[in-house]
Amino acid sequence: MTAILAFLLAIGVLVTFHELGHYVAARCCGVKVLRFSIGFGKPLFTVKRGETEWAICPIPLGGYVKMLDEREGVVAPEDWPRAFNRQPVGKRMVIVVAGPLMNLLLAVLFYWAVIGNGLTLYRPLVGTVVPDSPAAIAGFQPGDRILAVAGSPVAHWNDISLALLDRSSSADEPLTVRVETTAGQRLDRVVKAAPEADGHANGQIGIVPVRYSLTLGMVEQGGAADKVGLRTGDTLLSANGRKLQSWAEWVAMVHNSPGKEITLVFLRGGERRQLTLRPDSMESPTGFVGRIGAAPTGDAAWLEGLRYEVHPTVAEAGWMALQKTWSNSVLSLRMFGRMLIGQASWDNLSGPITIASVAGQTARQGLDAYLEFLALISVSIGILNLLPIPILDGGHLMYYTAELIKGSPVSERAQLLGQRIGFALLASLMAFALLNDISRLFGG
């Protein structure tokens, strides 16, 4: 229920502001607006205010602003000056682009509110290197301070995440990460595997800021650890006679021991105990690996040392919000472009089910998390609508640009053909996103 309500609120707010952009621009340009609708289908609720009918419809996947237009019905001669189709091409372009721009402005406002409330950031120190990951192969070590990713300087983990995500589809060239080791040496670590390879999707290369302790924080019921009697709170000491130094070392040993016995010494309530553990054998892209069904607790002291607070002024928060909106807009365009040319997986595409799920998760986390989610979706809606696909705002801008160049409108036949192509493309895009959602939902 939380996910559904959070999703409906998000769509309602974002669609309303998008259409409000069109509405305000149309009124400013002297165009008569007949209907302002949130949702599609037969109206559930309508109210007439002045010349405009305001409606709420049952299908919450968009909305529209219906303007006076001779292509959609007979217009009285006295209303010709207020018909959309009779406006100069410049005014029509302003009205069309106002919707996506309103979404981008809304994203700035949401980010501004979140940043102005203060930020919790994490220093760019590597806490854990995932065994057998591209980062592990490249030689990353716990304690490395990340200085730059692909030549772009980083100040905190948010910068690292964005930089890695931006490079997540550059499979043809290695990724160079500048680090400072715990000994103070500055060097380049080169990730030769593509960031999306070996299961490290969305730019993840196998480094995280969290450092894990050797104390178990979760034991999966029915897993190998549960079957031999390991419990939450147990602290691992040694395996096969070798003292364990880190959780990553233990994970590597388990991964390399599918079906093989491991003699484990651990601490429970101050008492040393010993048992023999046989990891389950699980198939992976690189062969069979071991798995015991247990997870560690985080090293609270390490994480506290990484965390710091930033409280910018109102002006600084506004500037940071603009920068974040711009960077996310550029990233969205790049990712979509890479998907089109086959450099990025279409599995990155999400539909309404995933969006509703994330809406619910962020709503439960608090207002700041939910506002950041709204800002990100608002950027996505703005950028998507600016793409040169007929039936979208960007498609209309494409027609009007052609009109400016050739000095006359694009023929109705060409526009009709474009609309059919655009509808087919958009329907395919939505269908693929929905299939991805269903696949994620059922673990496919």
Tab-separated table of N, CA and C in Angstrom, residues 71-214:
chain	number	residue	atom	x	y	z
A	71	ARG	N	-7.022	21.795	-36.224
A	71	ARG	CA	-6.810	20.430	-36.689
A	71	ARG	C	-7.641	19.429	-35.891
A	72	GLU	N	-8.212	19.886	-34.773
A	72	GLU	CA	-8.972	18.979	-33.914
A	72	GLU	C	-10.456	19.351	-33.826
A	73	GLY	N	-10.862	20.343	-34.557
A	73	GLY	CA	-12.270	20.719	-34.527
A	73	GLY	C	-12.475	22.108	-35.117
A	74	VAL	N	-13.735	22.453	-35.314
A	74	VAL	CA	-14.080	23.762	-35.878
A	74	VAL	C	-13.816	24.845	-34.848
A	75	VAL	N	-13.160	25.922	-35.279
A	75	VAL	CA	-12.843	27.053	-34.414
A	75	VAL	C	-13.554	28.288	-34.955
A	76	ALA	N	-14.284	28.966	-34.099
A	76	ALA	CA	-15.004	30.175	-34.509
A	76	ALA	C	-14.007	31.228	-34.981
A	77	PRO	N	-14.359	32.004	-36.003
A	77	PRO	CA	-13.432	33.010	-36.547
A	77	PRO	C	-12.878	33.963	-35.483
A	78	GLU	N	-13.719	34.333	-34.501
A	78	GLU	CA	-13.228	35.273	-33.485
A	78	GLU	C	-12.159	34.651	-32.581
A	79	ASP	N	-12.068	33.289	-32.584
A	79	ASP	CA	-11.055	32.604	-31.758
A	79	ASP	C	-9.808	32.206	-32.554
A	80	TRP	N	-9.781	32.498	-33.858
A	80	TRP	CA	-8.607	32.119	-34.654
A	80	TRP	C	-7.289	32.627	-34.067
A	81	PRO	N	-7.238	33.886	-33.589
A	81	PRO	CA	-5.956	34.371	-33.046
A	81	PRO	C	-5.482	33.577	-31.827
A	82	ARG	N	-6.414	32.833	-31.171
A	82	ARG	CA	-6.064	32.088	-29.967
A	82	ARG	C	-5.892	30.595	-30.223
A	83	ALA	N	-5.928	30.185	-31.491
A	83	ALA	CA	-5.733	28.773	-31.836
A	83	ALA	C	-4.239	28.445	-31.865
A	84	PHE	N	-3.903	27.282	-31.334
A	84	PHE	CA	-2.492	26.875	-31.257
A	84	PHE	C	-1.858	26.801	-32.641
A	85	ASN	N	-2.574	26.224	-33.607
A	85	ASN	CA	-1.985	26.012	-34.929
A	85	ASN	C	-1.725	27.315	-35.683
A	86	ARG	N	-2.342	28.429	-35.247
A	86	ARG	CA	-2.137	29.711	-35.924
A	86	ARG	C	-1.027	30.543	-35.262
A	87	GLN	N	-0.411	30.011	-34.217
A	87	GLN	CA	0.657	30.758	-33.543
A	87	GLN	C	1.954	30.683	-34.350
A	88	PRO	N	2.801	31.707	-34.241
A	88	PRO	CA	4.120	31.635	-34.881
A	88	PRO	C	4.885	30.421	-34.366
A	89	VAL	N	5.762	29.884	-35.185
A	89	VAL	CA	6.470	28.659	-34.813
A	89	VAL	C	7.272	28.826	-33.528
A	90	GLY	N	7.775	30.033	-33.294
A	90	GLY	CA	8.532	30.276	-32.066
A	90	GLY	C	7.678	30.084	-30.828
A	91	LYS	N	6.443	30.584	-30.851
A	91	LYS	CA	5.542	30.417	-29.711
A	91	LYS	C	5.175	28.952	-29.509
A	92	ARG	N	4.945	28.240	-30.612
A	92	ARG	CA	4.613	26.822	-30.491
A	92	ARG	C	5.760	26.037	-29.858
A	93	MET	N	6.991	26.410	-30.203
A	93	MET	CA	8.151	25.742	-29.622
A	93	MET	C	8.253	26.031	-28.126
A	94	VAL	N	7.968	27.273	-27.734
A	94	VAL	CA	8.004	27.635	-26.320
A	94	VAL	C	6.978	26.826	-25.531
A	95	ILE	N	5.758	26.702	-26.067
A	95	ILE	CA	4.699	25.959	-25.385
A	95	ILE	C	5.074	24.489	-25.234
A	96	VAL	N	5.650	23.916	-26.271
A	96	VAL	CA	6.001	22.491	-26.246
A	96	VAL	C	7.158	22.221	-25.282
A	97	VAL	N	8.174	23.058	-25.293
A	97	VAL	CA	9.353	22.800	-24.476
A	97	VAL	C	9.113	23.130	-23.008
A	98	ALA	N	8.060	23.890	-22.712
A	98	ALA	CA	7.813	24.316	-21.330
A	98	ALA	C	7.534	23.147	-20.394
A	99	GLY	N	6.912	22.077	-20.894
A	99	GLY	CA	6.609	20.914	-20.050
A	99	GLY	C	7.862	20.231	-19.531
A	100	PRO	N	8.767	19.776	-20.435
A	100	PRO	CA	10.006	19.161	-19.967
A	100	PRO	C	10.851	20.099	-19.103
A	101	LEU	N	10.895	21.383	-19.470
A	101	LEU	CA	11.679	22.329	-18.666
A	101	LEU	C	11.103	22.465	-17.261
A	102	MET	N	9.780	22.363	-17.121
A	102	MET	CA	9.164	22.418	-15.796
A	102	MET	C	9.597	21.218	-14.963
A	103	ASN	N	9.727	20.049	-15.602
A	103	ASN	CA	10.208	18.873	-14.873
A	103	ASN	C	11.635	19.071	-14.376
A	104	LEU	N	12.484	19.652	-15.226
A	104	LEU	CA	13.866	19.888	-14.819
A	104	LEU	C	13.934	20.938	-13.710
A	105	LEU	N	13.089	21.959	-13.804
A	105	LEU	CA	13.041	22.972	-12.748
A	105	LEU	C	12.558	22.356	-11.435
A	106	LEU	N	11.577	21.474	-11.523
A	106	LEU	CA	11.059	20.803	-10.334
A	106	LEU	C	12.150	19.953	-9.684
A	107	ALA	N	12.967	19.297	-10.512
A	107	ALA	CA	14.081	18.505	-9.978
A	107	ALA	C	15.057	19.393	-9.217
A	108	VAL	N	15.351	20.562	-9.780
A	108	VAL	CA	16.238	21.511	-9.088
A	108	VAL	C	15.663	21.882	-7.729
A	109	LEU	N	14.367	22.154	-7.670
A	109	LEU	CA	13.728	22.549	-6.411
A	109	LEU	C	13.776	21.414	-5.390
A	110	PHE	N	13.532	20.185	-5.833
A	110	PHE	CA	13.586	19.042	-4.914
A	110	PHE	C	15.007	18.847	-4.382
A	111	TYR	N	15.994	18.875	-5.290
A	111	TYR	CA	17.382	18.725	-4.857
A	111	TYR	C	17.786	19.869	-3.927
A	112	TRP	N	17.321	21.055	-4.233
A	112	TRP	CA	17.622	22.232	-3.412
A	112	TRP	C	17.112	22.028	-1.980
A	113	ALA	N	15.891	21.509	-1.869
A	113	ALA	CA	15.314	21.266	-0.548
A	113	ALA	C	16.128	20.227	0.227
A	114	VAL	N	16.528	19.159	-0.459
A	114	VAL	CA	17.281	18.088	0.198
A	114	VAL	C	18.666	18.577	0.610
A	115	ILE	N	19.366	19.225	-0.317
A	115	ILE	CA	20.726	19.695	-0.031
A	115	ILE	C	20.701	20.785	1.028
A	116	GLY	N	19.710	21.672	0.963
A	116	GLY	CA	19.610	22.738	1.951
A	116	GLY	C	19.373	22.220	3.351
A	117	ASN	N	18.826	21.017	3.468
A	117	ASN	CA	18.575	20.406	4.764
A	117	ASN	C	19.826	19.769	5.350
A	118	GLY	N	20.918	19.785	4.569
A	118	GLY	CA	22.174	19.180	5.019
A	118	GLY	C	22.414	17.848	4.350
A	119	LEU	N	23.670	17.538	4.096
A	119	LEU	CA	24.041	16.298	3.418
A	119	LEU	C	24.933	15.445	4.295
A	120	THR	N	24.704	14.149	4.259
A	120	THR	CA	25.614	13.191	4.881
A	120	THR	C	26.424	12.545	3.773
A	121	LEU	N	27.725	12.793	3.766
A	121	LEU	CA	28.607	12.287	2.714
A	121	LEU	C	29.625	11.319	3.305
A	122	TYR	N	30.280	10.570	2.432
A	122	TYR	CA	31.276	9.581	2.859
A	122	TYR	C	32.583	9.819	2.121
A	123	ARG	N	33.666	9.850	2.871
A	123	ARG	CA	34.986	10.059	2.278
A	123	ARG	C	35.282	8.934	1.281
A	124	PRO	N	36.029	9.232	0.220
A	124	PRO	CA	36.239	8.240	-0.855
A	124	PRO	C	37.303	7.193	-0.517
A	125	LEU	N	37.079	6.463	0.586
A	125	LEU	CA	37.997	5.410	1.002
A	125	LEU	C	37.374	4.049	0.740
A	126	VAL	N	38.150	3.135	0.198
A	126	VAL	CA	37.667	1.783	-0.088
A	126	VAL	C	37.614	0.999	1.218
A	127	GLY	N	36.406	0.521	1.546
A	127	GLY	CA	36.269	-0.288	2.753
A	127	GLY	C	36.454	-1.755	2.467
A	128	THR	N	35.835	-2.218	1.359
A	128	THR	CA	35.885	-3.632	1.008
A	128	THR	C	36.068	-3.787	-0.493
A	129	VAL	N	36.898	-4.763	-0.865
A	129	VAL	CA	37.069	-5.134	-2.274
A	129	VAL	C	36.442	-6.505	-2.462
A	130	VAL	N	35.462	-6.604	-3.341
A	130	VAL	CA	34.767	-7.866	-3.577
A	130	VAL	C	35.716	-8.858	-4.241
A	131	PRO	N	35.873	-10.059	-3.671
A	131	PRO	CA	36.783	-11.051	-4.269
A	131	PRO	C	36.407	-11.371	-5.716
A	132	ASP	N	37.427	-11.537	-6.552
A	132	ASP	CA	37.273	-11.916	-7.959
A	132	ASP	C	36.544	-10.872	-8.796
A	133	SER	N	36.332	-9.680	-8.255
A	133	SER	CA	35.684	-8.611	-9.006
A	133	SER	C	36.704	-7.915	-9.897
A	134	PRO	N	36.249	-7.086	-10.860
A	134	PRO	CA	37.201	-6.324	-11.671
A	134	PRO	C	38.146	-5.485	-10.825
A	135	ALA	N	37.660	-4.940	-9.702
A	135	ALA	CA	38.523	-4.140	-8.830
A	135	ALA	C	39.589	-4.991	-8.165
A	136	ALA	N	39.207	-6.194	-7.732
A	136	ALA	CA	40.179	-7.093	-7.099
A	136	ALA	C	41.269	-7.490	-8.091
A	137	ILE	N	40.868	-7.778	-9.327
A	137	ILE	CA	41.833	-8.141	-10.358
A	137	ILE	C	42.769	-6.976	-10.661
A	138	ALA	N	42.235	-5.747	-10.564
A	138	ALA	CA	43.041	-4.551	-10.839
A	138	ALA	C	43.969	-4.194	-9.679
A	139	GLY	N	43.829	-4.865	-8.538
A	139	GLY	CA	44.740	-4.635	-7.423
A	139	GLY	C	44.253	-3.683	-6.348
A	140	PHE	N	42.975	-3.321	-6.350
A	140	PHE	CA	42.453	-2.443	-5.305
A	140	PHE	C	42.620	-3.098	-3.943
A	141	GLN	N	42.909	-2.258	-2.931
A	141	GLN	CA	43.086	-2.740	-1.573
A	141	GLN	C	42.207	-1.942	-0.617
A	142	PRO	N	41.694	-2.571	0.458
A	142	PRO	CA	40.969	-1.811	1.476
A	142	PRO	C	41.842	-0.675	2.013
A	143	GLY	N	41.265	0.491	2.143
A	143	GLY	CA	42.019	1.643	2.604
A	143	GLY	C	42.471	2.566	1.499
A	144	ASP	N	42.400	2.109	0.232
A	144	ASP	CA	42.739	2.992	-0.892
A	144	ASP	C	41.825	4.218	-0.877
A	145	ARG	N	42.417	5.393	-1.071
A	145	ARG	CA	41.625	6.615	-1.217
A	145	ARG	C	41.480	6.909	-2.708
A	146	ILE	N	40.246	6.979	-3.196
A	146	ILE	CA	40.002	7.264	-4.606
A	146	ILE	C	40.192	8.758	-4.840
A	147	LEU	N	41.064	9.100	-5.783
A	147	LEU	CA	41.337	10.500	-6.102
A	147	LEU	C	40.626	10.944	-7.376
A	148	ALA	N	40.545	10.041	-8.364
A	148	ALA	CA	39.912	10.394	-9.636
A	148	ALA	C	39.458	9.127	-10.346
A	149	VAL	N	38.373	9.244	-11.103
A	149	VAL	CA	37.860	8.148	-11.925
A	149	VAL	C	37.818	8.630	-13.366
A	150	ALA	N	38.572	7.961	-14.238
A	150	ALA	CA	38.653	8.336	-15.654
A	150	ALA	C	39.041	9.809	-15.804
A	151	GLY	N	39.939	10.282	-14.943
A	151	GLY	CA	40.432	11.655	-15.028
A	151	GLY	C	39.568	12.679	-14.332
A	152	SER	N	38.389	12.285	-13.837
A	152	SER	CA	37.499	13.224	-13.147
A	152	SER	C	37.748	13.152	-11.647
A	153	PRO	N	38.159	14.249	-11.008
A	153	PRO	CA	38.429	14.242	-9.567
A	153	PRO	C	37.170	13.911	-8.775
A	154	VAL	N	37.328	13.227	-7.662
A	154	VAL	CA	36.203	12.888	-6.798
A	154	VAL	C	36.480	13.390	-5.383
A	155	ALA	N	35.410	13.817	-4.706
A	155	ALA	CA	35.542	14.329	-3.348
A	155	ALA	C	34.871	13.413	-2.323
A	156	HIS	N	33.897	12.611	-2.778
A	156	HIS	CA	33.181	11.714	-1.870
A	156	HIS	C	32.598	10.566	-2.683
A	157	TRP	N	31.941	9.620	-2.007
A	157	TRP	CA	31.466	8.416	-2.678
A	157	TRP	C	30.377	8.674	-3.701
A	158	ASN	N	29.593	9.738	-3.518
A	158	ASN	CA	28.592	10.065	-4.534
A	158	ASN	C	29.251	10.355	-5.876
A	159	ASP	N	30.400	11.060	-5.837
A	159	ASP	CA	31.133	11.348	-7.074
A	159	ASP	C	31.614	10.055	-7.726
A	160	ILE	N	32.093	9.123	-6.900
A	160	ILE	CA	32.594	7.848	-7.422
A	160	ILE	C	31.458	7.078	-8.100
A	161	SER	N	30.316	6.994	-7.431
A	161	SER	CA	29.176	6.248	-7.976
A	161	SER	C	28.724	6.816	-9.310
A	162	LEU	N	28.634	8.159	-9.393
A	162	LEU	CA	28.201	8.783	-10.643
A	162	LEU	C	29.222	8.566	-11.754
A	163	ALA	N	30.509	8.692	-11.404
A	163	ALA	CA	31.559	8.521	-12.414
A	163	ALA	C	31.580	7.089	-12.942
A	164	LEU	N	31.418	6.107	-12.058
A	164	LEU	CA	31.398	4.711	-12.489
A	164	LEU	C	30.157	4.406	-13.318
A	165	LEU	N	29.014	4.961	-12.899
A	165	LEU	CA	27.790	4.751	-13.665
A	165	LEU	C	27.902	5.368	-15.050
A	166	ASP	N	28.543	6.525	-15.129
A	166	ASP	CA	28.712	7.203	-16.413
A	166	ASP	C	29.593	6.388	-17.353
A	167	ARG	N	30.538	5.623	-16.780
A	167	ARG	CA	31.440	4.826	-17.596
A	167	ARG	C	31.026	3.367	-17.685
A	168	SER	N	29.797	3.055	-17.212
A	168	SER	CA	29.403	1.653	-17.075
A	168	SER	C	29.281	0.905	-18.393
A	169	SER	N	29.244	1.618	-19.514
A	169	SER	CA	29.082	0.912	-20.797
A	169	SER	C	30.286	1.078	-21.711
A	170	SER	N	31.383	1.626	-21.190
A	170	SER	CA	32.568	1.815	-22.024
A	170	SER	C	33.401	0.538	-22.033
A	171	ALA	N	32.903	-0.451	-22.770
A	171	ALA	CA	33.540	-1.770	-22.753
A	171	ALA	C	34.800	-1.829	-23.602
A	172	ASP	N	34.994	-0.879	-24.494
A	172	ASP	CA	36.107	-0.961	-25.430
A	172	ASP	C	37.417	-0.432	-24.864
A	173	GLU	N	37.374	0.248	-23.743
A	173	GLU	CA	38.592	0.804	-23.172
A	173	GLU	C	38.630	0.584	-21.675
A	174	PRO	N	39.812	0.397	-21.102
A	174	PRO	CA	39.909	0.173	-19.657
A	174	PRO	C	39.563	1.433	-18.873
A	175	LEU	N	39.196	1.222	-17.633
A	175	LEU	CA	38.850	2.319	-16.746
A	175	LEU	C	40.020	2.576	-15.802
A	176	THR	N	40.523	3.803	-15.820
A	176	THR	CA	41.655	4.159	-14.971
A	176	THR	C	41.178	4.909	-13.735
A	177	VAL	N	41.551	4.394	-12.576
A	177	VAL	CA	41.169	5.009	-11.311
A	177	VAL	C	42.439	5.408	-10.560
A	178	ARG	N	42.578	6.684	-10.260
A	178	ARG	CA	43.729	7.197	-9.527
A	178	ARG	C	43.484	7.028	-8.030
A	179	VAL	N	44.407	6.391	-7.324
A	179	VAL	CA	44.224	6.146	-5.893
A	179	VAL	C	45.465	6.575	-5.116
A	180	GLU	N	45.256	6.762	-3.817
A	180	GLU	CA	46.363	6.946	-2.878
A	180	GLU	C	46.309	5.792	-1.899
A	181	THR	N	47.359	4.992	-1.823
A	181	THR	CA	47.363	3.810	-0.973
A	181	THR	C	47.523	4.213	0.493
A	182	THR	N	47.366	3.239	1.375
A	182	THR	CA	47.522	3.498	2.812
A	182	THR	C	48.951	3.915	3.149
A	183	ALA	N	49.898	3.587	2.265
A	183	ALA	CA	51.290	3.991	2.465
A	183	ALA	C	51.577	5.378	1.904
A	184	GLY	N	50.571	6.023	1.333
A	184	GLY	CA	50.747	7.370	0.789
A	184	GLY	C	51.197	7.408	-0.654
A	185	GLN	N	51.292	6.259	-1.294
A	185	GLN	CA	51.737	6.204	-2.694
A	185	GLN	C	50.561	6.480	-3.629
A	186	ARG	N	50.770	7.340	-4.625
A	186	ARG	CA	49.734	7.637	-5.611
A	186	ARG	C	50.007	6.842	-6.886
A	187	LEU	N	49.003	6.113	-7.337
A	187	LEU	CA	49.181	5.306	-8.549
A	187	LEU	C	47.835	5.094	-9.229
A	188	ASP	N	47.888	4.588	-10.449
A	188	ASP	CA	46.683	4.311	-11.229
A	188	ASP	C	46.367	2.825	-11.174
A	189	ARG	N	45.126	2.523	-10.848
A	189	ARG	CA	44.664	1.139	-10.925
A	189	ARG	C	43.769	1.045	-12.159
A	190	VAL	N	44.067	0.108	-13.026
A	190	VAL	CA	43.373	0.000	-14.307
A	190	VAL	C	42.423	-1.189	-14.283
A	191	VAL	N	41.144	-0.892	-14.426
A	191	VAL	CA	40.116	-1.933	-14.475
A	191	VAL	C	39.962	-2.348	-15.927
A	192	LYS	N	40.460	-3.517	-16.258
A	192	LYS	CA	40.466	-3.961	-17.653
A	192	LYS	C	39.138	-4.555	-18.076
A	193	ALA	N	38.398	-5.142	-17.139
A	193	ALA	CA	37.089	-5.707	-17.481
A	193	ALA	C	36.073	-4.594	-17.562
A	194	ALA	N	35.099	-4.741	-18.460
A	194	ALA	CA	34.034	-3.747	-18.558
A	194	ALA	C	33.276	-3.699	-17.248
A	195	PRO	N	32.906	-2.498	-16.774
A	195	PRO	CA	32.200	-2.391	-15.505
A	195	PRO	C	30.902	-3.169	-15.423
A	196	GLU	N	30.294	-3.520	-16.570
A	196	GLU	CA	29.057	-4.299	-16.516
A	196	GLU	C	29.328	-5.802	-16.606
A	197	ALA	N	30.581	-6.170	-16.774
A	197	ALA	CA	30.889	-7.581	-16.931
A	197	ALA	C	30.843	-8.306	-15.590
A	198	ASP	N	30.720	-9.639	-15.651
A	198	ASP	CA	30.777	-10.494	-14.484
A	198	ASP	C	29.779	-10.112	-13.404
A	199	GLY	N	28.631	-9.625	-13.816
A	199	GLY	CA	27.584	-9.337	-12.852
A	199	GLY	C	27.683	-8.003	-12.174
A	200	HIS	N	28.700	-7.192	-12.507
A	200	HIS	CA	28.847	-5.894	-11.859
A	200	HIS	C	28.131	-4.844	-12.698
A	201	ALA	N	26.806	-4.849	-12.580
A	201	ALA	CA	25.985	-3.954	-13.389
A	201	ALA	C	25.962	-2.547	-12.811
A	202	ASN	N	25.439	-1.615	-13.598
A	202	ASN	CA	25.271	-0.228	-13.197
A	202	ASN	C	26.578	0.422	-12.764
A	203	GLY	N	27.682	0.003	-13.384
A	203	GLY	CA	28.945	0.660	-13.114
A	203	GLY	C	29.707	0.116	-11.926
A	204	GLN	N	29.169	-0.874	-11.213
A	204	GLN	CA	29.858	-1.383	-10.041
A	204	GLN	C	31.062	-2.223	-10.461
A	205	ILE	N	32.215	-1.929	-9.853
A	205	ILE	CA	33.428	-2.667	-10.212
A	205	ILE	C	33.921	-3.547	-9.075
A	206	GLY	N	33.238	-3.491	-7.927
A	206	GLY	CA	33.616	-4.367	-6.819
A	206	GLY	C	34.277	-3.663	-5.661
A	207	ILE	N	34.035	-2.360	-5.488
A	207	ILE	CA	34.536	-1.645	-4.312
A	207	ILE	C	33.353	-0.970	-3.620
A	208	VAL	N	33.350	-1.010	-2.291
A	208	VAL	CA	32.303	-0.363	-1.502
A	208	VAL	C	32.953	0.338	-0.323
A	209	PRO	N	32.315	1.401	0.194
A	209	PRO	CA	32.911	2.118	1.323
A	209	PRO	C	32.805	1.367	2.641
A	210	VAL	N	31.836	0.443	2.738
A	210	VAL	CA	31.612	-0.260	3.998
A	210	VAL	C	32.732	-1.269	4.247
A	211	ARG	N	33.183	-1.325	5.485
A	211	ARG	CA	34.138	-2.363	5.889
A	211	ARG	C	33.389	-3.312	6.814
A	212	TYR	N	33.464	-4.596	6.525
A	212	TYR	CA	32.698	-5.570	7.290
A	212	TYR	C	33.543	-6.220	8.377
A	213	SER	N	32.899	-6.510	9.498
A	213	SER	CA	33.575	-7.223	10.574
A	213	SER	C	33.428	-8.725	10.330
A	214	LEU	N	34.035	-9.519	11.188
A	214	LEU	CA	33.927	-10.976	11.072
A	214	LEU	C	32.806	-11.526	11.951
